[in-house]
PDB file of C-alpha atoms in Angstrom:
ATOM      1  CA  UNK A  12       0.002   0.006   0.001  1.00 86.00           C
ATOM      2  CA  UNK A  13       1.028   3.610  -0.445  1.00 94.00           C
ATOM      3  CA  UNK A  14       1.299   5.714   2.703  1.00 96.00           C
ATOM      4  CA  UNK A  15       2.069   9.356   3.359  1.00 97.00           C
ATOM      5  CA  UNK A  16       4.898  10.255   5.722  1.00 96.00           C
ATOM      6  CA  UNK A  17       5.097  13.491   7.715  1.00 97.00           C
ATOM      7  CA  UNK A  18       7.361  14.502  10.569  1.00 95.00           C
ATOM      8  CA  UNK A  19       8.180  17.164  13.063  1.00 94.00           C
ATOM      9  CA  UNK A  20      11.341  17.467  15.153  1.00 91.00           C
ATOM     10  CA  UNK A  21      10.457  14.553  17.414  1.00 93.00           C
ATOM     11  CA  UNK A  22       7.987  12.264  15.665  1.00 94.00           C
ATOM     12  CA  UNK A  23       7.439  10.489  12.344  1.00 94.00           C
ATOM     13  CA  UNK A  24       3.751  10.146  11.331  1.00 96.00           C
ATOM     14  CA  UNK A  25       2.409   7.550   8.896  1.00 95.00           C
ATOM     15  CA  UNK A  26      -0.924   8.191   7.159  1.00 97.00           C
ATOM     16  CA  UNK A  27      -3.013   5.917   4.987  1.00 97.00           C
ATOM     17  CA  UNK A  28      -5.852   7.479   2.996  1.00 96.00           C
ATOM     18  CA  UNK A  29      -5.470  10.613   5.097  1.00 95.00           C
ATOM     19  CA  UNK A  30      -5.838   8.745   8.408  1.00 97.00           C
ATOM     20  CA  UNK A  31      -2.991   8.589  10.918  1.00 97.00           C
ATOM     21  CA  UNK A  32      -2.200   4.903  11.328  1.00 94.00           C
ATOM     22  CA  UNK A  33       1.076   5.021  13.258  1.00 91.00           C
ATOM     23  CA  UNK A  34       3.561   7.379  14.823  1.00 92.00           C
ATOM     24  CA  UNK A  35       7.151   6.740  15.900  1.00 90.00           C
ATOM     25  CA  UNK A  36       9.450   8.837  18.036  1.00 90.00           C
ATOM     26  CA  UNK A  37      12.531   9.938  16.079  1.00 88.00           C
ATOM     27  CA  UNK A  38      15.793   8.912  17.734  1.00 84.00           C
ATOM     28  CA  UNK A  39      19.465   8.729  16.951  1.00 82.00           C
ATOM     29  CA  UNK A  40      19.458   4.935  17.160  1.00 79.00           C
ATOM     30  CA  UNK A  41      20.579   3.110  14.041  1.00 77.00           C
ATOM     31  CA  UNK A  42      17.558   0.811  14.301  1.00 78.00           C
ATOM     32  CA  UNK A  43      14.527   2.575  15.704  1.00 77.00           C
ATOM     33  CA  UNK A  44      12.206  -0.318  16.457  1.00 78.00           C
ATOM     34  CA  UNK A  45       9.387  -0.081  18.950  1.00 81.00           C
ATOM     35  CA  UNK A  46       9.120  -3.170  21.126  1.00 85.00           C
ATOM     36  CA  UNK A  47       5.433  -3.727  20.295  1.00 86.00           C
ATOM     37  CA  UNK A  48       6.184  -3.675  16.563  1.00 84.00           C
ATOM     38  CA  UNK A  49       8.996  -6.179  16.807  1.00 86.00           C
ATOM     39  CA  UNK A  50       6.927  -8.450  19.027  1.00 89.00           C
ATOM     40  CA  UNK A  51       4.055  -8.390  16.529  1.00 87.00           C
ATOM     41  CA  UNK A  52       6.410  -9.259  13.664  1.00 85.00           C
ATOM     42  CA  UNK A  53       7.982 -12.137  15.598  1.00 87.00           C
ATOM     43  CA  UNK A  54       4.598 -13.494  16.715  1.00 87.00           C
ATOM     44  CA  UNK A  55       3.187 -13.415  13.185  1.00 86.00           C
ATOM     45  CA  UNK A  56       5.936 -15.418  11.561  1.00 81.00           C
ATOM     46  CA  UNK A  57       9.180 -16.604  13.074  1.00 76.00           C
ATOM     47  CA  UNK A  58       7.910 -17.586  16.517  1.00 83.00           C
ATOM     48  CA  UNK A  59       4.187 -17.934  15.870  1.00 84.00           C
ATOM     49  CA  UNK A  60       3.952 -21.204  17.829  1.00 87.00           C
ATOM     50  CA  UNK A  61       6.157 -20.179  20.757  1.00 90.00           C
ATOM     51  CA  UNK A  62       5.061 -19.144  24.239  1.00 89.00           C
ATOM     52  CA  UNK A  63       5.203 -15.558  25.529  1.00 90.00           C
ATOM     53  CA  UNK A  64       8.379 -16.046  27.557  1.00 92.00           C
ATOM     54  CA  UNK A  65      10.353 -17.282  24.539  1.00 92.00           C
ATOM     55  CA  UNK A  66       9.061 -14.416  22.400  1.00 91.00           C
ATOM     56  CA  UNK A  67       9.840 -11.820  25.082  1.00 92.00           C
ATOM     57  CA  UNK A  68      13.390 -13.162  25.460  1.00 93.00           C
ATOM     58  CA  UNK A  69      13.947 -13.105  21.718  1.00 91.00           C
ATOM     59  CA  UNK A  70      12.648  -9.550  21.328  1.00 91.00           C
ATOM     60  CA  UNK A  71      14.590  -8.236  24.329  1.00 92.00           C
ATOM     61  CA  UNK A  72      17.846  -9.848  23.168  1.00 91.00           C
ATOM     62  CA  UNK A  73      17.534  -8.493  19.633  1.00 89.00           C
ATOM     63  CA  UNK A  74      16.507  -4.975  20.648  1.00 89.00           C
ATOM     64  CA  UNK A  75      19.516  -4.857  22.971  1.00 89.00           C
ATOM     65  CA  UNK A  76      21.796  -5.845  20.066  1.00 88.00           C
ATOM     66  CA  UNK A  77      20.207  -3.189  17.856  1.00 86.00           C
ATOM     67  CA  UNK A  78      20.781  -0.518  20.500  1.00 83.00           C
ATOM     68  CA  UNK A  79      24.460  -1.465  20.729  1.00 83.00           C
ATOM     69  CA  UNK A  80      25.047  -1.084  16.963  1.00 81.00           C
ATOM     70  CA  UNK A  81      26.642   2.078  15.684  1.00 67.00           C
TER      71      UNK A  81
END
């Protein structure tokens, strides 16, 4: 789908058909994932049959690695 992107100094806004569907804080991190987004991606595919603890560990471990990247 085609979306429209707008931003201000602190936030990126994503619109679809003129409706705001998501916003993300802008940061200086190389990978700017929100935990909820990564968890949803992991649950929908890679770890769809795993329990919550396994998914939480996976997400936490990977977000920590992302934060350490320059």
